[in-house]
């Protein structure tokens, strides 16, 4: 049986093996394993890619979000507008600081936060909005920005899945007050373990976040804030420095794979909805997520699995329905309907760089077979 994994790093890592070993060797010889030169080099390169003044390498994307909210002094009594259809970390950082996530619906066309629903849920207690650029495409950044300006809110962009994405030629992560990136291995720039980055153009927030990253210390053993250990490892940064110059090429391969799916699966549109790159956006296709209608999602996933094709459901349960969120969040009595439908219908197909034409064709043919047999 042919096999199509959901994700495989070996095609892109194969040619870089010697560079990875050299980068690790340099760190081992330096004797400097936390922050240091490799992290500073990574921060400079990322600042340049993003067109952002300040960047801080941190321990994970989840910590990047937490650190951003801590720098903004988010605390108990504050409300933060969050999409309910996203990864858990987007909103858990809010609860960890004692603040309240307010669930906002998303738009089916780009999986991004629905500003019209946010308008219904904003209140005098609202301090910030966390738009997520889900699956690799920017949300409607302009709508979010004017909404935030109208209500004097901070924007904390969750860019974990969308490094390199653009809206009106401007990079994801350069729109917000602060933004958070993840280098979890499956991201477009995937690391070798956990890693993240905070970006901002605000010098004061950058300096505060820098302190918070090292237990709130402005100088060694002088703790001016209650921070944490949010530091990035030097080995992680050194390996990311090797991969960073190739990330655009990896994204190109993802875009190419997405185009193939668009061409091959377009005729199935009554049964499924394909994800689209919307005008004025540059999609990085961290995931290729279709919606399968008529309650057929799980059956299709099983059909693919039985024929050696892996797929995944991101995300089967919205955050407003998570047990731990029950008493600490609110939808203000207006349910996030689109998010709930998406949770029932989404299915992510393999799209990683290095996926072969044969694997792509086999996946498409198998999906067609499923619907023909209906
Ligand atoms: C949308 C979103 N936000 C936040 C995170 C958290 O990033 P990390 O896994 O690096 O902590 C992820 C990562 O999976 C994510 O997909």
PDB file of N, CA and C in Angstrom, residues 124-202:
ATOM      1  N   UNK A 124     -16.367  47.936  27.978  1.00  0.00           N
ATOM      2  CA  UNK A 124     -15.363  48.828  28.587  1.00  0.00           C
ATOM      3  C   UNK A 124     -14.209  48.050  29.242  1.00  0.00           C
ATOM      4  N   UNK A 125     -14.439  46.770  29.537  1.00  0.00           N
ATOM      5  CA  UNK A 125     -13.363  45.968  30.161  1.00  0.00           C
ATOM      6  C   UNK A 125     -12.386  45.386  29.141  1.00  0.00           C
ATOM      7  N   UNK A 126     -12.749  45.468  27.851  1.00  0.00           N
ATOM      8  CA  UNK A 126     -11.895  44.837  26.831  1.00  0.00           C
ATOM      9  C   UNK A 126     -10.583  45.609  26.696  1.00  0.00           C
ATOM     10  N   UNK A 127      -9.482  44.863  26.755  1.00  0.00           N
ATOM     11  CA  UNK A 127      -8.159  45.500  26.645  1.00  0.00           C
ATOM     12  C   UNK A 127      -7.474  45.167  25.318  1.00  0.00           C
ATOM     13  N   UNK A 128      -7.747  43.967  24.803  1.00  0.00           N
ATOM     14  CA  UNK A 128      -6.993  43.552  23.611  1.00  0.00           C
ATOM     15  C   UNK A 128      -7.796  42.556  22.795  1.00  0.00           C
ATOM     16  N   UNK A 129      -7.359  42.390  21.554  1.00  0.00           N
ATOM     17  CA  UNK A 129      -7.914  41.357  20.675  1.00  0.00           C
ATOM     18  C   UNK A 129      -6.743  40.498  20.205  1.00  0.00           C
ATOM     19  N   UNK A 130      -6.975  39.170  20.141  1.00  0.00           N
ATOM     20  CA  UNK A 130      -5.914  38.267  19.655  1.00  0.00           C
ATOM     21  C   UNK A 130      -6.370  37.647  18.332  1.00  0.00           C
ATOM     22  N   UNK A 131      -6.064  38.298  17.205  1.00  0.00           N
ATOM     23  CA  UNK A 131      -6.379  37.667  15.926  1.00  0.00           C
ATOM     24  C   UNK A 131      -5.360  36.566  15.636  1.00  0.00           C
ATOM     25  N   UNK A 132      -5.851  35.463  15.068  1.00  0.00           N
ATOM     26  CA  UNK A 132      -4.973  34.345  14.725  1.00  0.00           C
ATOM     27  C   UNK A 132      -4.947  34.218  13.205  1.00  0.00           C
ATOM     28  N   UNK A 133      -3.773  34.096  12.645  1.00  0.00           N
ATOM     29  CA  UNK A 133      -3.670  33.878  11.193  1.00  0.00           C
ATOM     30  C   UNK A 133      -3.639  32.363  10.990  1.00  0.00           C
ATOM     31  N   UNK A 134      -4.829  31.781  11.007  1.00  0.00           N
ATOM     32  CA  UNK A 134      -4.929  30.324  11.094  1.00  0.00           C
ATOM     33  C   UNK A 134      -4.594  29.629   9.776  1.00  0.00           C
ATOM     34  N   UNK A 135      -3.871  28.550   9.880  1.00  0.00           N
ATOM     35  CA  UNK A 135      -3.523  27.654   8.768  1.00  0.00           C
ATOM     36  C   UNK A 135      -2.590  28.308   7.739  1.00  0.00           C
ATOM     37  N   UNK A 136      -2.095  29.511   8.017  1.00  0.00           N
ATOM     38  CA  UNK A 136      -1.111  30.107   7.122  1.00  0.00           C
ATOM     39  C   UNK A 136      -1.592  31.313   6.340  1.00  0.00           C
ATOM     40  N   UNK A 137      -2.857  31.706   6.536  1.00  0.00           N
ATOM     41  CA  UNK A 137      -3.363  32.893   5.822  1.00  0.00           C
ATOM     42  C   UNK A 137      -3.717  33.987   6.837  1.00  0.00           C
ATOM     43  N   UNK A 138      -3.397  35.228   6.495  1.00  0.00           N
ATOM     44  CA  UNK A 138      -3.740  36.332   7.389  1.00  0.00           C
ATOM     45  C   UNK A 138      -5.254  36.439   7.546  1.00  0.00           C
ATOM     46  N   UNK A 139      -5.683  36.799   8.732  1.00  0.00           N
ATOM     47  CA  UNK A 139      -7.077  37.182   8.919  1.00  0.00           C
ATOM     48  C   UNK A 139      -7.261  38.553   8.256  1.00  0.00           C
ATOM     49  N   UNK A 140      -8.436  39.136   8.370  1.00  0.00           N
ATOM     50  CA  UNK A 140      -8.672  40.441   7.744  1.00  0.00           C
ATOM     51  C   UNK A 140      -7.994  41.521   8.608  1.00  0.00           C
ATOM     52  N   UNK A 141      -6.686  41.704   8.368  1.00  0.00           N
ATOM     53  CA  UNK A 141      -5.869  42.578   9.238  1.00  0.00           C
ATOM     54  C   UNK A 141      -6.401  44.007   9.279  1.00  0.00           C
ATOM     55  N   UNK A 142      -6.857  44.483   8.111  1.00  0.00           N
ATOM     56  CA  UNK A 142      -7.317  45.871   8.064  1.00  0.00           C
ATOM     57  C   UNK A 142      -8.572  46.061   8.925  1.00  0.00           C
ATOM     58  N   UNK A 143      -9.483  45.104   8.826  1.00  0.00           N
ATOM     59  CA  UNK A 143     -10.716  45.188   9.624  1.00  0.00           C
ATOM     60  C   UNK A 143     -10.366  45.122  11.117  1.00  0.00           C
ATOM     61  N   UNK A 144      -9.438  44.238  11.470  1.00  0.00           N
ATOM     62  CA  UNK A 144      -9.036  44.103  12.874  1.00  0.00           C
ATOM     63  C   UNK A 144      -8.389  45.402  13.349  1.00  0.00           C
ATOM     64  N   UNK A 145      -7.550  45.971  12.496  1.00  0.00           N
ATOM     65  CA  UNK A 145      -6.847  47.188  12.894  1.00  0.00           C
ATOM     66  C   UNK A 145      -7.815  48.352  13.117  1.00  0.00           C
ATOM     67  N   UNK A 146      -8.772  48.523  12.193  1.00  0.00           N
ATOM     68  CA  UNK A 146      -9.670  49.671  12.397  1.00  0.00           C
ATOM     69  C   UNK A 146     -10.606  49.425  13.581  1.00  0.00           C
ATOM     70  N   UNK A 147     -11.008  48.173  13.785  1.00  0.00           N
ATOM     71  CA  UNK A 147     -11.813  47.838  14.972  1.00  0.00           C
ATOM     72  C   UNK A 147     -11.031  48.174  16.248  1.00  0.00           C
ATOM     73  N   UNK A 148      -9.776  47.755  16.282  1.00  0.00           N
ATOM     74  CA  UNK A 148      -8.950  47.982  17.485  1.00  0.00           C
ATOM     75  C   UNK A 148      -8.741  49.482  17.716  1.00  0.00           C
ATOM     76  N   UNK A 149      -8.544  50.204  16.631  1.00  0.00           N
ATOM     77  CA  UNK A 149      -8.363  51.664  16.778  1.00  0.00           C
ATOM     78  C   UNK A 149      -9.629  52.315  17.311  1.00  0.00           C
ATOM     79  N   UNK A 150     -10.775  51.895  16.748  1.00  0.00           N
ATOM     80  CA  UNK A 150     -12.059  52.462  17.180  1.00  0.00           C
ATOM     81  C   UNK A 150     -12.297  52.273  18.663  1.00  0.00           C
ATOM     82  N   UNK A 151     -11.854  51.122  19.198  1.00  0.00           N
ATOM     83  CA  UNK A 151     -12.133  50.812  20.600  1.00  0.00           C
ATOM     84  C   UNK A 151     -10.902  50.948  21.490  1.00  0.00           C
ATOM     85  N   UNK A 152      -9.824  51.517  20.946  1.00  0.00           N
ATOM     86  CA  UNK A 152      -8.571  51.707  21.704  1.00  0.00           C
ATOM     87  C   UNK A 152      -8.100  50.398  22.350  1.00  0.00           C
ATOM     88  N   UNK A 153      -7.984  49.366  21.522  1.00  0.00           N
ATOM     89  CA  UNK A 153      -7.532  48.053  22.018  1.00  0.00           C
ATOM     90  C   UNK A 153      -6.137  47.738  21.493  1.00  0.00           C
ATOM     91  N   UNK A 154      -5.424  46.944  22.266  1.00  0.00           N
ATOM     92  CA  UNK A 154      -4.169  46.404  21.748  1.00  0.00           C
ATOM     93  C   UNK A 154      -4.474  45.212  20.850  1.00  0.00           C
ATOM     94  N   UNK A 155      -3.591  45.010  19.887  1.00  0.00           N
ATOM     95  CA  UNK A 155      -3.679  43.811  19.043  1.00  0.00           C
ATOM     96  C   UNK A 155      -2.479  42.938  19.362  1.00  0.00           C
ATOM     97  N   UNK A 156      -2.755  41.690  19.737  1.00  0.00           N
ATOM     98  CA  UNK A 156      -1.672  40.717  19.902  1.00  0.00           C
ATOM     99  C   UNK A 156      -1.878  39.658  18.826  1.00  0.00           C
ATOM    100  N   UNK A 157      -1.065  39.716  17.796  1.00  0.00           N
ATOM    101  CA  UNK A 157      -1.235  38.773  16.682  1.00  0.00           C
ATOM    102  C   UNK A 157      -0.670  37.404  17.043  1.00  0.00           C
ATOM    103  N   UNK A 158      -1.452  36.370  16.795  1.00  0.00           N
ATOM    104  CA  UNK A 158      -0.952  35.002  16.940  1.00  0.00           C
ATOM    105  C   UNK A 158      -0.525  34.529  15.546  1.00  0.00           C
ATOM    106  N   UNK A 159       0.792  34.565  15.330  1.00  0.00           N
ATOM    107  CA  UNK A 159       1.341  34.251  14.006  1.00  0.00           C
ATOM    108  C   UNK A 159       1.957  32.845  13.989  1.00  0.00           C
ATOM    109  N   UNK A 160       1.610  32.045  15.001  1.00  0.00           N
ATOM    110  CA  UNK A 160       2.244  30.725  15.144  1.00  0.00           C
ATOM    111  C   UNK A 160       2.193  29.920  13.844  1.00  0.00           C
ATOM    112  N   UNK A 161       1.098  30.048  13.086  1.00  0.00           N
ATOM    113  CA  UNK A 161       0.945  29.204  11.884  1.00  0.00           C
ATOM    114  C   UNK A 161       1.205  29.962  10.586  1.00  0.00           C
ATOM    115  N   UNK A 162       1.678  31.191  10.674  1.00  0.00           N
ATOM    116  CA  UNK A 162       1.637  31.993   9.441  1.00  0.00           C
ATOM    117  C   UNK A 162       2.891  32.822   9.190  1.00  0.00           C
ATOM    118  N   UNK A 163       4.038  32.289   9.584  1.00  0.00           N
ATOM    119  CA  UNK A 163       5.242  33.061   9.296  1.00  0.00           C
ATOM    120  C   UNK A 163       5.401  33.249   7.789  1.00  0.00           C
ATOM    121  N   UNK A 164       5.596  34.492   7.363  1.00  0.00           N
ATOM    122  CA  UNK A 164       5.784  34.780   5.935  1.00  0.00           C
ATOM    123  C   UNK A 164       4.497  35.164   5.219  1.00  0.00           C
ATOM    124  N   UNK A 165       3.347  34.971   5.900  1.00  0.00           N
ATOM    125  CA  UNK A 165       2.084  35.366   5.264  1.00  0.00           C
ATOM    126  C   UNK A 165       2.019  36.885   5.162  1.00  0.00           C
ATOM    127  N   UNK A 166       1.254  37.366   4.167  1.00  0.00           N
ATOM    128  CA  UNK A 166       1.151  38.819   3.987  1.00  0.00           C
ATOM    129  C   UNK A 166      -0.297  39.227   3.769  1.00  0.00           C
ATOM    130  N   UNK A 167      -0.569  40.467   4.178  1.00  0.00           N
ATOM    131  CA  UNK A 167      -1.851  41.101   3.892  1.00  0.00           C
ATOM    132  C   UNK A 167      -1.501  42.453   3.293  1.00  0.00           C
ATOM    133  N   UNK A 168      -1.975  42.728   2.090  1.00  0.00           N
ATOM    134  CA  UNK A 168      -1.582  43.965   1.387  1.00  0.00           C
ATOM    135  C   UNK A 168      -0.073  44.153   1.388  1.00  0.00           C
ATOM    136  N   UNK A 169       0.639  43.103   1.131  1.00  0.00           N
ATOM    137  CA  UNK A 169       2.110  43.082   1.047  1.00  0.00           C
ATOM    138  C   UNK A 169       2.807  43.373   2.370  1.00  0.00           C
ATOM    139  N   UNK A 170       2.047  43.406   3.446  1.00  0.00           N
ATOM    140  CA  UNK A 170       2.672  43.622   4.753  1.00  0.00           C
ATOM    141  C   UNK A 170       2.676  42.303   5.522  1.00  0.00           C
ATOM    142  N   UNK A 171       3.803  42.030   6.174  1.00  0.00           N
ATOM    143  CA  UNK A 171       4.005  40.735   6.833  1.00  0.00           C
ATOM    144  C   UNK A 171       3.067  40.517   8.019  1.00  0.00           C
ATOM    145  N   UNK A 172       2.562  39.300   8.127  1.00  0.00           N
ATOM    146  CA  UNK A 172       1.859  38.886   9.347  1.00  0.00           C
ATOM    147  C   UNK A 172       2.841  39.059  10.507  1.00  0.00           C
ATOM    148  N   UNK A 173       2.363  39.641  11.581  1.00  0.00           N
ATOM    149  CA  UNK A 173       3.238  39.865  12.731  1.00  0.00           C
ATOM    150  C   UNK A 173       3.762  41.284  12.782  1.00  0.00           C
ATOM    151  N   UNK A 174       3.466  42.068  11.726  1.00  0.00           N
ATOM    152  CA  UNK A 174       3.918  43.464  11.766  1.00  0.00           C
ATOM    153  C   UNK A 174       2.723  44.408  11.892  1.00  0.00           C
ATOM    154  N   UNK A 175       1.514  43.831  12.074  1.00  0.00           N
ATOM    155  CA  UNK A 175       0.295  44.652  12.169  1.00  0.00           C
ATOM    156  C   UNK A 175      -0.046  45.005  13.606  1.00  0.00           C
ATOM    157  N   UNK A 176       0.291  44.130  14.517  1.00  0.00           N
ATOM    158  CA  UNK A 176      -0.210  44.266  15.889  1.00  0.00           C
ATOM    159  C   UNK A 176       0.654  45.138  16.774  1.00  0.00           C
ATOM    160  N   UNK A 177       0.159  45.344  17.987  1.00  0.00           N
ATOM    161  CA  UNK A 177       0.957  46.000  19.016  1.00  0.00           C
ATOM    162  C   UNK A 177       2.136  45.091  19.338  1.00  0.00           C
ATOM    163  N   UNK A 178       1.815  43.800  19.450  1.00  0.00           N
ATOM    164  CA  UNK A 178       2.851  42.787  19.650  1.00  0.00           C
ATOM    165  C   UNK A 178       2.412  41.552  18.855  1.00  0.00           C
ATOM    166  N   UNK A 179       3.366  40.691  18.547  1.00  0.00           N
ATOM    167  CA  UNK A 179       2.978  39.469  17.859  1.00  0.00           C
ATOM    168  C   UNK A 179       3.808  38.302  18.363  1.00  0.00           C
ATOM    169  N   UNK A 180       3.238  37.097  18.195  1.00  0.00           N
ATOM    170  CA  UNK A 180       3.854  35.889  18.743  1.00  0.00           C
ATOM    171  C   UNK A 180       4.012  34.837  17.653  1.00  0.00           C
ATOM    172  N   UNK A 181       5.224  34.298  17.544  1.00  0.00           N
ATOM    173  CA  UNK A 181       5.538  33.260  16.549  1.00  0.00           C
ATOM    174  C   UNK A 181       5.895  31.962  17.263  1.00  0.00           C
ATOM    175  N   UNK A 182       5.705  30.857  16.543  1.00  0.00           N
ATOM    176  CA  UNK A 182       6.094  29.542  17.075  1.00  0.00           C
ATOM    177  C   UNK A 182       7.019  28.849  16.076  1.00  0.00           C
ATOM    178  N   UNK A 183       7.993  28.133  16.608  1.00  0.00           N
ATOM    179  CA  UNK A 183       8.867  27.323  15.745  1.00  0.00           C
ATOM    180  C   UNK A 183       8.724  25.835  16.072  1.00  0.00           C
ATOM    181  N   UNK A 184       7.541  25.467  16.543  1.00  0.00           N
ATOM    182  CA  UNK A 184       7.175  24.065  16.717  1.00  0.00           C
ATOM    183  C   UNK A 184       7.521  23.352  15.395  1.00  0.00           C
ATOM    184  N   UNK A 185       8.030  22.120  15.469  1.00  0.00           N
ATOM    185  CA  UNK A 185       8.597  21.499  14.252  1.00  0.00           C
ATOM    186  C   UNK A 185       7.705  21.488  13.010  1.00  0.00           C
ATOM    187  N   UNK A 186       6.376  21.485  13.172  1.00  0.00           N
ATOM    188  CA  UNK A 186       5.521  21.432  11.974  1.00  0.00           C
ATOM    189  C   UNK A 186       5.239  22.804  11.353  1.00  0.00           C
ATOM    190  N   UNK A 187       5.737  23.862  11.988  1.00  0.00           N
ATOM    191  CA  UNK A 187       5.471  25.195  11.423  1.00  0.00           C
ATOM    192  C   UNK A 187       6.301  25.400  10.155  1.00  0.00           C
ATOM    193  N   UNK A 188       6.012  26.462   9.403  1.00  0.00           N
ATOM    194  CA  UNK A 188       6.748  26.669   8.149  1.00  0.00           C
ATOM    195  C   UNK A 188       8.242  26.839   8.411  1.00  0.00           C
ATOM    196  N   UNK A 189       8.588  27.531   9.493  1.00  0.00           N
ATOM    197  CA  UNK A 189       9.963  27.502   9.982  1.00  0.00           C
ATOM    198  C   UNK A 189       9.942  26.651  11.248  1.00  0.00           C
ATOM    199  N   UNK A 190      10.208  25.375  11.071  1.00  0.00           N
ATOM    200  CA  UNK A 190      10.108  24.441  12.201  1.00  0.00           C
ATOM    201  C   UNK A 190      11.461  24.236  12.846  1.00  0.00           C
ATOM    202  N   UNK A 191      11.477  24.283  14.154  1.00  0.00           N
ATOM    203  CA  UNK A 191      12.722  24.085  14.893  1.00  0.00           C
ATOM    204  C   UNK A 191      12.929  22.630  15.266  1.00  0.00           C
ATOM    205  N   UNK A 192      13.791  22.440  16.251  1.00  0.00           N
ATOM    206  CA  UNK A 192      14.174  21.094  16.689  1.00  0.00           C
ATOM    207  C   UNK A 192      13.763  20.926  18.144  1.00  0.00           C
ATOM    208  N   UNK A 193      12.479  21.204  18.374  1.00  0.00           N
ATOM    209  CA  UNK A 193      11.950  21.239  19.733  1.00  0.00           C
ATOM    210  C   UNK A 193      11.079  22.478  19.808  1.00  0.00           C
ATOM    211  N   UNK A 194      10.947  23.014  20.993  1.00  0.00           N
ATOM    212  CA  UNK A 194      10.098  24.200  21.162  1.00  0.00           C
ATOM    213  C   UNK A 194      10.897  25.488  20.985  1.00  0.00           C
ATOM    214  N   UNK A 195      10.235  26.496  20.453  1.00  0.00           N
ATOM    215  CA  UNK A 195      10.846  27.810  20.306  1.00  0.00           C
ATOM    216  C   UNK A 195       9.792  28.795  19.871  1.00  0.00           C
ATOM    217  N   UNK A 196      10.012  30.070  20.158  1.00  0.00           N
ATOM    218  CA  UNK A 196       9.048  31.089  19.752  1.00  0.00           C
ATOM    219  C   UNK A 196       9.713  32.445  19.651  1.00  0.00           C
ATOM    220  N   UNK A 197       8.932  33.435  19.290  1.00  0.00           N
ATOM    221  CA  UNK A 197       9.476  34.785  19.120  1.00  0.00           C
ATOM    222  C   UNK A 197       8.384  35.806  19.392  1.00  0.00           C
ATOM    223  N   UNK A 198       8.768  36.894  20.049  1.00  0.00           N
ATOM    224  CA  UNK A 198       7.869  38.034  20.233  1.00  0.00           C
ATOM    225  C   UNK A 198       8.387  39.166  19.350  1.00  0.00           C
ATOM    226  N   UNK A 199       7.502  39.849  18.638  1.00  0.00           N
ATOM    227  CA  UNK A 199       7.914  40.990  17.814  1.00  0.00           C
ATOM    228  C   UNK A 199       7.057  42.201  18.156  1.00  0.00           C
ATOM    229  N   UNK A 200       7.666  43.367  18.097  1.00  0.00           N
ATOM    230  CA  UNK A 200       6.929  44.621  18.331  1.00  0.00           C
ATOM    231  C   UNK A 200       7.732  45.797  17.767  1.00  0.00           C
ATOM    232  N   UNK A 201       7.041  46.897  17.524  1.00  0.00           N
ATOM    233  CA  UNK A 201       7.747  48.122  17.120  1.00  0.00           C
ATOM    234  C   UNK A 201       7.843  49.102  18.273  1.00  0.00           C
ATOM    235  N   UNK A 202       7.321  48.703  19.440  1.00  0.00           N
ATOM    236  CA  UNK A 202       7.269  49.617  20.580  1.00  0.00           C
ATOM    237  C   UNK A 202       8.466  49.372  21.493  1.00  0.00           C
TER     238      UNK A 202
END
